[in-house]
Amino acid sequence: MTLALEDPQLQRSAHYIDGKWLSDCDRVLDVTNPADGSLVAQVPDGRASDARAAADAAHAAFATWREVPAKERAQCLKRWNDLVVAHKADLGRILSREQGKPLAEAIAEVMYAASYIEWFAEEATRANGDVIPAPVPGRRMLALREPVGVVAAVAPWNFPAAMIARKIAPALAAGCTVVCKPAEDAPLSALALVGLAAEAGFPAGVLNIVTASRDRTPEVVDAWLDDARVRKISFTGSTAVGKHLARRSADTLKKVSLELGGNAPFIVFEDADLDAAVQGLMVSKFRNGGQTCVSPNRVFVHASVHDAFMSRLRARIEALKVGPAAQADSQIGPMINERAVAKIEAHVADALAKGARLVTGGRRLTELGPQFYAPTLLTDADATMACACEETFGPVVAVTRFTDEADVIALANDTSYGLAAYFYTNDAKRIWRVTKALETGIVGVNEGAVASEAGPFGGVKESGYGREGSVHGLADYQHIKYVCEGGLG
Ligand code: SIN
């Protein structure tokens, strides 16, 4: 079960609470490789008592961490970033083994995680407030930015390094302390990152992590939700869970950031550069095998370019190499678990039953293993199909033809989600018209790779609220204190 790593210390199998690795538990959680079901590691299956101990430590550490000068906090973050970059190959091995994505993609994700740590190290020292011109004489008015307090960060399995880094780094930069829980399917990357943070010199209690299985996650997270000392919760995952967290947070009125499901439209207008559009779709759709919140879920192609677009897209999809992460030329790994593959199968079957046409793929690749699914292209999809209403979260492209700009915008917006949207056109006036009309938090215009530490990532409607990354990502971990000093006249 020990991974072949240059630095075996990176493989952690314990909670980290108040500066100590704690492995005492009544039950362990098996971490398995989605490519073949083999056991990768065992970590403690945490309980509410572990969550409370983590919150106690984070609460005690907040009193001193908030007073540490921003420059010193930034230096800790920079050391952490340097360690993550130095260990990127090992971190990539851990990530690809537990999550399934190809090794090169896993290493790219580690660098994506590091980019958030570096970004927020830099932002920490620029968290300026405002001096407000007073409307009456004899007063000084200020808006100070203060850390919100203890933050609970709950991360998903699809980007097990990047998502936890993009929550923890701004929290620590702002002067908050953190309790976090990685996803049950892929906790090892987060544990390794927390180990490197400890090595970087964050004081005991500032960063704590508790692992838990799917059935014990509610008791761990509820312990934080019920704790009035936890002042913020940041969650990436499903809309159903996000709504539950928002409701439960109301009792203690925590600040909440939710990065939830998406149902991204990808529109190819008749005047688009078709090669660029195909390339943009390949990049955005097949990243992480389609298991990405911003992955295009509904592809709308103008009828006049449909056939030309489809033949180019089909050739690119059929050239994709599917295989385990360990195979050097793999581009698409296994899906995370059996439930994920069953959902993809159900969406494809539903689409075919309702009149969609299969162009390529459309089956489990059982010869590789039970969790591999063929990159799939469907056309003649419509809004009645499950693949148009909910995230398929897999390597399936479902294409719908359109002829009219207003109609396609109405279709694109006809969803309760609003995370990302993409469109391809060479008409400058259309660019601004369509950008404005799309009801999403992120718009890719002639671009499929939108994620960046410098851009504000987040949605509208039932895709959540709050922004991660960018200057806005730091503000989500601060509140404003208005100070009015009188008697100066
Ligand atoms: C996600 O799928 O939740 C995030 C992906 C990204 O950062 O691009």
Coordinates of C-alpha atoms and ligand atoms in Angstrom, one line a residue:
M1 CA 0.0 0.0 0.0
T2 CA 3.0 2.3 0.1
L3 CA 3.2 4.4 -3.0
A4 CA 6.5 4.6 -4.8
L5 CA 7.4 8.2 -4.0
E6 CA 10.7 10.1 -3.9
D7 CA 9.6 11.5 -0.5
P8 CA 7.6 8.7 1.2
Q9 CA 6.7 11.2 4.0
L10 CA 4.2 12.8 1.7
Q11 CA 1.9 9.8 2.0
R12 CA 0.0 10.7 5.2
S13 CA -2.8 8.6 6.8
A14 CA -3.9 10.6 9.8
H15 CA -5.9 13.6 10.8
Y16 CA -3.8 16.7 11.4
I17 CA -5.1 18.6 14.4
D18 CA -3.3 21.3 16.5
G19 CA 0.1 20.5 14.9
K20 CA -0.1 16.7 15.4
W21 CA -0.8 13.8 13.1
L22 CA -3.5 11.7 14.9
S23 CA -4.4 8.2 13.6
D24 CA -6.5 6.9 16.5
C25 CA -9.8 5.9 15.1
D26 CA -12.5 3.2 15.5
R27 CA -12.7 2.6 11.8
V28 CA -10.6 3.3 8.7
L29 CA -11.6 4.6 5.3
D30 CA -10.2 2.6 2.3
V31 CA -8.8 4.8 -0.5
T32 CA -8.8 2.8 -3.8
N33 CA -7.5 3.4 -7.3
P34 CA -10.4 3.9 -9.6
A35 CA -8.5 2.3 -12.5
D36 CA -8.5 -1.2 -10.9
G37 CA -10.1 -1.0 -7.5
S38 CA -6.8 -1.8 -5.7
L39 CA -6.3 -0.4 -2.2
V40 CA -4.0 2.7 -2.2
A41 CA -4.2 3.6 1.5
Q42 CA -6.3 3.7 4.6
V43 CA -7.1 6.9 6.5
P44 CA -9.0 7.5 9.7
D45 CA -12.8 7.6 9.3
G46 CA -13.3 10.7 11.4
R47 CA -16.1 11.5 13.9
A48 CA -17.7 14.6 15.3
S49 CA -15.2 14.5 18.2
D50 CA -12.3 14.9 15.7
A51 CA -14.1 17.8 14.0
R52 CA -14.7 19.5 17.4
A53 CA -11.0 19.0 18.4
A54 CA -10.0 20.6 15.0
A55 CA -12.3 23.5 15.6
D56 CA -11.0 24.0 19.2
A57 CA -7.4 24.2 17.8
A58 CA -8.4 26.5 15.0
H59 CA -10.3 28.8 17.4
A60 CA -7.3 29.0 19.8
A61 CA -4.9 29.6 17.0
F62 CA -7.0 32.4 15.4
A63 CA -6.2 34.8 18.3
T64 CA -2.5 34.8 17.4
W65 CA -2.6 34.1 13.6
R66 CA -4.7 37.1 12.9
E67 CA -2.1 39.3 14.6
V68 CA 0.8 37.9 12.5
P69 CA 1.8 40.7 10.1
A70 CA 0.6 40.1 6.5
K71 CA 4.1 39.9 5.2
E72 CA 5.0 37.0 7.5
R73 CA 1.7 35.2 6.6
A74 CA 2.7 35.7 2.9
Q75 CA 6.2 34.3 3.6
C76 CA 4.7 31.1 5.1
L77 CA 2.4 30.8 2.0
K78 CA 5.4 31.4 -0.3
R79 CA 7.4 28.6 1.4
W80 CA 4.4 26.4 1.1
N81 CA 4.1 27.1 -2.6
D82 CA 7.8 26.4 -3.1
L83 CA 7.5 23.0 -1.4
V84 CA 4.4 22.1 -3.5
V85 CA 6.3 23.0 -6.7
A86 CA 9.4 21.1 -5.5
H87 CA 7.3 17.9 -4.9
K88 CA 5.0 18.2 -7.9
A89 CA 6.0 14.8 -9.3
D90 CA 5.2 13.0 -6.1
L91 CA 2.0 15.0 -5.5
G92 CA 1.0 14.1 -9.1
R93 CA 1.6 10.4 -8.4
I94 CA -0.5 10.5 -5.3
L95 CA -3.3 12.4 -7.1
S96 CA -3.4 10.3 -10.2
R97 CA -3.4 7.1 -8.1
E98 CA -6.4 8.1 -5.9
Q99 CA -8.4 10.1 -8.4
G100 CA -7.5 8.4 -11.7
K101 CA -6.5 11.3 -13.9
P102 CA -3.5 10.8 -16.2
L103 CA -0.2 11.6 -14.5
A104 CA 0.6 14.6 -16.7
E105 CA -2.8 16.1 -16.0
A106 CA -2.3 15.3 -12.2
I107 CA 1.0 17.2 -12.2
A108 CA -0.7 20.1 -14.1
E109 CA -3.3 20.1 -11.4
V110 CA -0.6 20.3 -8.7
M111 CA 0.8 23.3 -10.4
Y112 CA -2.7 24.8 -10.7
A113 CA -3.0 24.3 -6.9
A114 CA 0.4 26.0 -6.4
S115 CA -0.8 28.9 -8.5
Y116 CA -3.5 29.7 -5.9
I117 CA -1.0 29.5 -3.0
E118 CA 1.4 31.8 -4.8
W119 CA -1.4 34.2 -5.8
F120 CA -2.8 34.6 -2.3
A121 CA 0.7 34.9 -0.8
E122 CA 1.0 38.0 -3.0
E123 CA -2.6 39.2 -2.3
A124 CA -2.0 38.9 1.5
T125 CA 0.1 42.0 1.6
R126 CA -2.3 44.0 -0.5
A127 CA -5.4 43.6 1.6
N128 CA -5.9 47.4 1.8
G129 CA -9.0 49.0 3.3
D130 CA -10.4 52.4 2.5
V131 CA -10.1 55.9 3.9
I132 CA -13.5 57.5 3.3
P133 CA -13.9 61.2 2.9
A134 CA -16.1 62.2 5.9
P135 CA -19.3 64.1 4.9
V136 CA -19.1 66.2 8.2
P137 CA -16.1 68.1 9.7
G138 CA -14.1 66.7 12.6
R139 CA -14.4 63.0 11.7
R140 CA -12.2 60.3 10.3
M141 CA -13.9 57.3 8.6
L142 CA -12.2 54.1 7.7
A143 CA -13.2 50.7 6.3
L144 CA -10.9 48.0 7.6
R145 CA -10.6 44.5 6.3
E146 CA -10.5 41.8 9.0
P147 CA -10.3 38.0 8.8
V148 CA -13.7 36.4 9.3
G149 CA -12.4 33.8 11.9
V150 CA -12.3 30.0 11.7
V151 CA -13.1 28.7 8.2
A152 CA -14.5 25.3 7.4
A153 CA -13.4 24.2 3.9
V154 CA -15.1 21.1 2.4
A155 CA -13.5 20.0 -0.9
P156 CA -14.5 17.7 -3.8
W157 CA -12.8 14.7 -5.3
N158 CA -12.5 16.0 -8.9
F159 CA -9.6 18.4 -8.2
P160 CA -8.4 17.1 -4.9
A161 CA -5.3 19.3 -4.8
A162 CA -6.5 22.5 -6.5
M163 CA -9.8 22.9 -4.8
I164 CA -8.5 22.6 -1.3
A165 CA -5.6 25.0 -2.1
R166 CA -7.9 27.6 -3.5
K167 CA -9.9 27.6 -0.3
I168 CA -7.1 27.3 2.3
A169 CA -4.7 29.7 0.7
P170 CA -6.9 32.8 0.7
A171 CA -8.2 31.9 4.2
L172 CA -4.7 31.8 5.6
A173 CA -3.6 34.9 3.7
A174 CA -6.5 36.8 5.2
G175 CA -5.5 35.8 8.7
C176 CA -8.2 33.1 9.2
T177 CA -7.5 29.7 10.6
V178 CA -8.9 26.5 8.9
V179 CA -10.6 23.2 9.5
C180 CA -10.9 21.2 6.4
K181 CA -12.3 17.9 5.1
P182 CA -11.2 16.4 1.8
A183 CA -13.5 14.2 -0.3
E184 CA -13.8 10.6 0.8
D185 CA -12.8 9.3 -2.7
A186 CA -9.5 11.2 -2.8
P187 CA -8.2 12.5 0.6
L188 CA -4.5 11.8 0.1
S189 CA -3.6 14.8 -2.0
A190 CA -5.1 17.2 0.6
L191 CA -3.2 15.3 3.4
A192 CA 0.1 15.7 1.5
L193 CA -0.6 19.4 0.9
V194 CA -1.3 19.9 4.6
G195 CA 1.9 18.0 5.5
L196 CA 3.9 20.5 3.3
A197 CA 2.1 23.4 4.9
A198 CA 3.2 22.2 8.3
E199 CA 6.8 22.0 6.9
A200 CA 6.4 25.5 5.6
G201 CA 6.0 26.7 9.2
F202 CA 2.3 27.5 9.7
P203 CA 1.9 27.4 13.5
A204 CA 0.0 24.6 15.3
G205 CA -3.8 24.9 15.0
V206 CA -3.7 27.3 12.0
L207 CA -4.5 24.5 9.6
N208 CA -6.3 21.3 10.6
I209 CA -7.6 18.4 8.5
V210 CA -10.1 15.6 9.3
T211 CA -10.8 12.7 6.9
A212 CA -14.1 10.9 6.9
S213 CA -16.1 8.4 4.8
R214 CA -19.3 9.3 2.9
D215 CA -21.6 8.1 5.7
R216 CA -19.6 9.9 8.4
T217 CA -19.1 13.2 6.5
P218 CA -22.4 14.6 7.8
E219 CA -21.4 14.2 11.4
V220 CA -18.0 15.9 10.8
V221 CA -19.5 18.8 8.8
D222 CA -22.5 19.2 11.1
A223 CA -20.1 19.6 14.1
W224 CA -18.6 22.6 12.2
L225 CA -22.0 23.9 11.1
D226 CA -23.3 23.8 14.7
D227 CA -20.2 25.5 16.1
A228 CA -20.8 29.3 16.4
R229 CA -17.0 29.8 16.4
V230 CA -16.8 28.6 12.8
R231 CA -17.6 31.8 11.0
K232 CA -17.4 30.7 7.4
I233 CA -18.0 27.6 5.3
S234 CA -16.6 27.2 1.8
F235 CA -17.9 24.2 -0.2
T236 CA -17.4 22.9 -3.7
G237 CA -19.7 20.1 -4.7
S238 CA -23.3 19.3 -5.6
T239 CA -26.1 21.8 -5.5
A240 CA -28.2 19.6 -3.2
V241 CA -25.5 19.5 -0.6
G242 CA -24.7 23.2 -1.0
K243 CA -28.4 24.1 -0.3
H244 CA -28.3 21.9 2.9
L245 CA -25.1 23.7 4.0
A246 CA -26.7 27.1 3.4
R247 CA -29.8 26.1 5.4
R248 CA -27.7 24.7 8.3
S249 CA -25.4 27.7 8.3
A250 CA -28.3 30.0 8.9
D251 CA -28.6 29.1 12.6
T252 CA -25.2 30.7 13.3
L253 CA -25.3 33.1 10.3
K254 CA -22.0 32.0 8.9
K255 CA -20.5 33.6 5.8
V256 CA -21.0 31.0 3.0
S257 CA -19.2 30.4 -0.4
L258 CA -20.7 27.7 -2.6
E259 CA -19.2 26.5 -5.9
L260 CA -21.9 24.1 -7.0
G261 CA -23.1 22.2 -10.1
G262 CA -23.1 23.6 -13.6
N263 CA -24.9 22.8 -16.9
A264 CA -22.6 24.8 -19.2
P265 CA -23.7 25.6 -22.7
F266 CA -21.1 25.7 -25.5
I267 CA -22.4 27.6 -28.6
V268 CA -20.8 27.5 -32.0
F269 CA -22.1 30.3 -34.2
E270 CA -22.1 30.1 -38.0
D271 CA -19.2 32.6 -38.2
A272 CA -17.0 30.8 -35.8
D273 CA -13.5 29.5 -36.5
L274 CA -14.4 25.9 -36.5
D275 CA -10.9 24.5 -35.7
A276 CA -10.7 26.9 -32.7
A277 CA -14.1 25.8 -31.6
V278 CA -13.3 22.1 -31.8
Q279 CA -10.0 22.7 -29.9
G280 CA -11.9 24.8 -27.2
L281 CA -14.5 22.0 -26.8
M282 CA -11.9 19.3 -26.5
V283 CA -10.0 21.3 -23.9
S284 CA -13.0 22.2 -21.8
K285 CA -15.0 19.0 -22.2
F286 CA -12.4 16.3 -21.8
R287 CA -10.3 17.9 -19.0
N288 CA -10.5 15.3 -16.1
G289 CA -12.6 13.1 -18.4
G290 CA -15.5 15.6 -18.2
Q291 CA -15.7 15.4 -14.4
T292 CA -15.5 19.2 -14.1
C293 CA -18.1 21.7 -12.9
V294 CA -17.3 24.0 -15.8
S295 CA -17.4 21.2 -18.4
P296 CA -19.7 22.0 -21.4
N297 CA -22.8 19.9 -20.9
R298 CA -24.9 21.1 -23.8
V299 CA -23.3 21.9 -27.1
F300 CA -25.3 24.0 -29.6
V301 CA -24.0 24.2 -33.1
H302 CA -25.5 26.4 -35.9
A303 CA -27.2 24.1 -38.5
S304 CA -25.1 25.6 -41.3
V305 CA -21.8 24.4 -39.8
H306 CA -23.1 21.3 -38.0
D307 CA -21.8 18.6 -40.4
A308 CA -18.3 20.2 -40.8
F309 CA -18.0 20.7 -37.1
M310 CA -19.1 17.2 -36.3
S311 CA -16.7 15.5 -38.6
R312 CA -13.7 17.4 -37.2
L313 CA -14.9 16.8 -33.6
R314 CA -15.5 13.1 -34.2
A315 CA -11.9 12.7 -35.5
R316 CA -10.5 14.4 -32.4
I317 CA -12.7 12.3 -30.1
E318 CA -11.8 9.0 -31.7
A319 CA -8.1 9.9 -31.4
L320 CA -8.3 10.2 -27.6
K321 CA -6.4 7.6 -25.6
V322 CA -8.3 6.1 -22.7
G323 CA -6.3 4.2 -20.1
P324 CA -5.1 4.1 -16.5
A325 CA -3.1 7.0 -15.1
A326 CA 0.0 4.9 -15.0
Q327 CA 0.0 4.5 -18.8
A328 CA 2.2 7.3 -20.2
D329 CA 0.0 8.2 -23.2
S330 CA -3.4 8.1 -21.4
Q331 CA -5.5 11.2 -21.9
I332 CA -8.7 10.0 -20.2
G333 CA -8.7 8.0 -17.0
P334 CA -11.4 6.0 -15.3
M335 CA -14.4 7.7 -13.8
I336 CA -14.2 8.2 -10.0
N337 CA -16.6 5.4 -9.0
E338 CA -19.4 3.0 -10.1
R339 CA -22.1 5.6 -9.4
A340 CA -20.5 8.0 -11.8
V341 CA -20.3 5.5 -14.6
A342 CA -23.9 4.4 -14.0
K343 CA -25.1 8.0 -14.3
I344 CA -23.2 8.4 -17.6
E345 CA -24.8 5.2 -19.0
A346 CA -28.2 6.3 -17.9
H347 CA -27.8 9.7 -19.6
V348 CA -26.7 8.2 -22.9
A349 CA -29.5 5.5 -22.8
D350 CA -32.1 8.2 -22.1
A351 CA -30.8 10.4 -24.9
L352 CA -30.9 7.6 -27.4
A353 CA -34.3 6.5 -26.3
K354 CA -35.6 10.1 -26.9
G355 CA -34.2 10.4 -30.4
A356 CA -30.5 11.4 -30.1
R357 CA -28.1 9.7 -32.6
L358 CA -24.9 8.1 -31.5
V359 CA -21.9 9.2 -33.6
T360 CA -19.1 7.5 -31.7
G361 CA -18.5 5.8 -28.3
G362 CA -21.5 5.2 -26.1
R363 CA -20.2 2.2 -24.0
R364 CA -18.3 1.2 -21.0
L365 CA -14.7 0.1 -21.9
T366 CA -14.9 -3.1 -19.7
E367 CA -11.7 -4.4 -21.4
L368 CA -9.8 -1.6 -19.5
G369 CA -11.8 -1.9 -16.2
P370 CA -15.3 -1.4 -15.0
Q371 CA -15.0 2.4 -14.5
F372 CA -13.7 3.4 -17.9
Y373 CA -16.2 5.0 -20.4
A374 CA -15.6 5.7 -24.0
P375 CA -15.4 9.3 -25.1
T376 CA -18.8 9.7 -26.7
L377 CA -20.4 12.0 -29.3
L378 CA -24.2 12.3 -29.7
T379 CA -26.2 14.6 -32.0
D380 CA -29.8 15.6 -32.3
A381 CA -30.0 16.1 -28.5
D382 CA -32.8 18.2 -27.1
A383 CA -33.9 19.9 -23.9
T384 CA -36.1 17.0 -22.8
M385 CA -33.1 14.7 -22.3
A386 CA -31.4 14.1 -18.9
C387 CA -28.1 15.1 -20.4
A388 CA -29.5 18.6 -21.1
C389 CA -31.0 19.0 -17.6
E390 CA -28.3 17.7 -15.3
E391 CA -24.5 17.5 -15.3
T392 CA -23.4 14.2 -17.0
F393 CA -20.0 14.6 -15.4
G394 CA -18.3 12.3 -17.9
P395 CA -16.8 12.2 -21.4
V396 CA -20.0 12.7 -23.3
V397 CA -20.7 15.5 -25.9
A398 CA -24.4 16.0 -26.7
V399 CA -24.9 18.3 -29.7
T400 CA -28.1 20.2 -30.6
R401 CA -28.6 22.2 -33.8
F402 CA -29.9 25.8 -33.8
T403 CA -30.5 28.5 -36.4
D404 CA -31.3 31.6 -34.4
E405 CA -29.2 33.6 -31.9
A406 CA -32.1 34.6 -29.7
D407 CA -33.4 31.0 -29.6
V408 CA -30.0 29.6 -28.6
I409 CA -29.5 32.1 -25.9
A410 CA -33.0 31.2 -24.5
L411 CA -32.0 27.5 -24.6
A412 CA -28.6 28.2 -23.0
N413 CA -30.3 30.1 -20.1
D414 CA -33.1 27.6 -19.7
T415 CA -31.5 25.9 -16.7
S416 CA -31.5 26.5 -12.9
Y417 CA -27.6 26.5 -13.1
G418 CA -25.4 29.4 -14.0
L419 CA -21.7 28.5 -13.6
A420 CA -19.9 28.7 -17.0
A421 CA -20.9 29.3 -20.6
Y422 CA -18.8 29.3 -23.8
F423 CA -19.3 30.6 -27.3
Y424 CA -17.4 30.9 -30.5
T425 CA -17.9 33.7 -33.0
N426 CA -15.9 36.2 -35.0
D427 CA -18.6 38.9 -34.9
A428 CA -17.4 41.7 -32.5
K429 CA -20.9 43.0 -31.9
R430 CA -22.3 39.5 -31.2
I431 CA -19.5 39.0 -28.6
W432 CA -20.8 41.7 -26.3
R433 CA -24.4 41.0 -27.0
V434 CA -24.2 37.3 -26.1
T435 CA -21.8 37.8 -23.2
K436 CA -24.3 40.2 -21.6
A437 CA -27.3 37.9 -22.3
L438 CA -25.8 34.7 -20.8
E439 CA -26.8 34.0 -17.2
T440 CA -23.6 32.6 -15.8
G441 CA -20.7 33.7 -13.6
I442 CA -18.1 32.7 -16.1
V443 CA -18.1 33.2 -19.9
G444 CA -15.5 31.8 -22.3
V445 CA -15.4 33.8 -25.5
N446 CA -13.5 32.0 -28.2
E447 CA -11.7 30.2 -25.3
G448 CA -12.3 26.8 -23.6
A449 CA -9.7 27.0 -20.8
V450 CA -11.1 29.6 -18.5
A451 CA -9.7 28.6 -15.1
S452 CA -7.0 30.7 -13.7
E453 CA -5.8 31.9 -10.2
A454 CA -6.2 35.5 -11.4
G455 CA -9.8 35.1 -12.5
P456 CA -12.9 35.2 -10.2
F457 CA -14.3 31.6 -10.4
G458 CA -17.9 31.1 -9.3
G459 CA -21.5 31.0 -10.4
V460 CA -25.0 32.6 -10.3
K461 CA -28.4 31.0 -9.9
E462 CA -28.2 27.5 -8.3
S463 CA -24.5 27.2 -9.2
G464 CA -23.9 29.1 -5.9
Y465 CA -22.3 32.3 -4.7
G466 CA -18.9 33.7 -3.7
R467 CA -15.8 33.8 -5.9
E468 CA -12.6 31.8 -5.7
G469 CA -9.3 33.1 -7.0
S470 CA -8.5 36.7 -8.0
V471 CA -8.8 39.7 -5.6
H472 CA -12.4 38.8 -5.0
G473 CA -11.3 35.4 -3.6
L474 CA -9.5 37.1 -0.7
A475 CA -12.4 39.3 0.1
D476 CA -14.6 36.2 0.6
Y477 CA -12.5 35.5 3.8
Q478 CA -12.7 39.0 5.2
H479 CA -15.4 41.3 6.6
I480 CA -15.4 45.0 6.7
K481 CA -15.2 46.9 9.9
Y482 CA -16.3 50.6 9.6
V483 CA -14.5 52.9 12.0
C484 CA -15.8 56.4 12.6
E485 CA -13.5 58.5 14.7
G486 CA -15.0 61.8 16.0
G487 CA -13.9 64.9 17.9
L488 CA -11.1 65.8 15.5
G489 CA -12.4 69.2 14.5
Ligands
SIN1 C1 -14.5 22.4 -10.5 O1 -14.8 21.5 -11.3 O2 -15.1 22.4 -9.5 C2 -13.4 23.4 -10.7 C3 -12.7 23.3 -12.0 C4 -11.7 24.4 -12.2 O3 -11.1 25.0 -11.3 O4 -11.5 24.7 -13.4

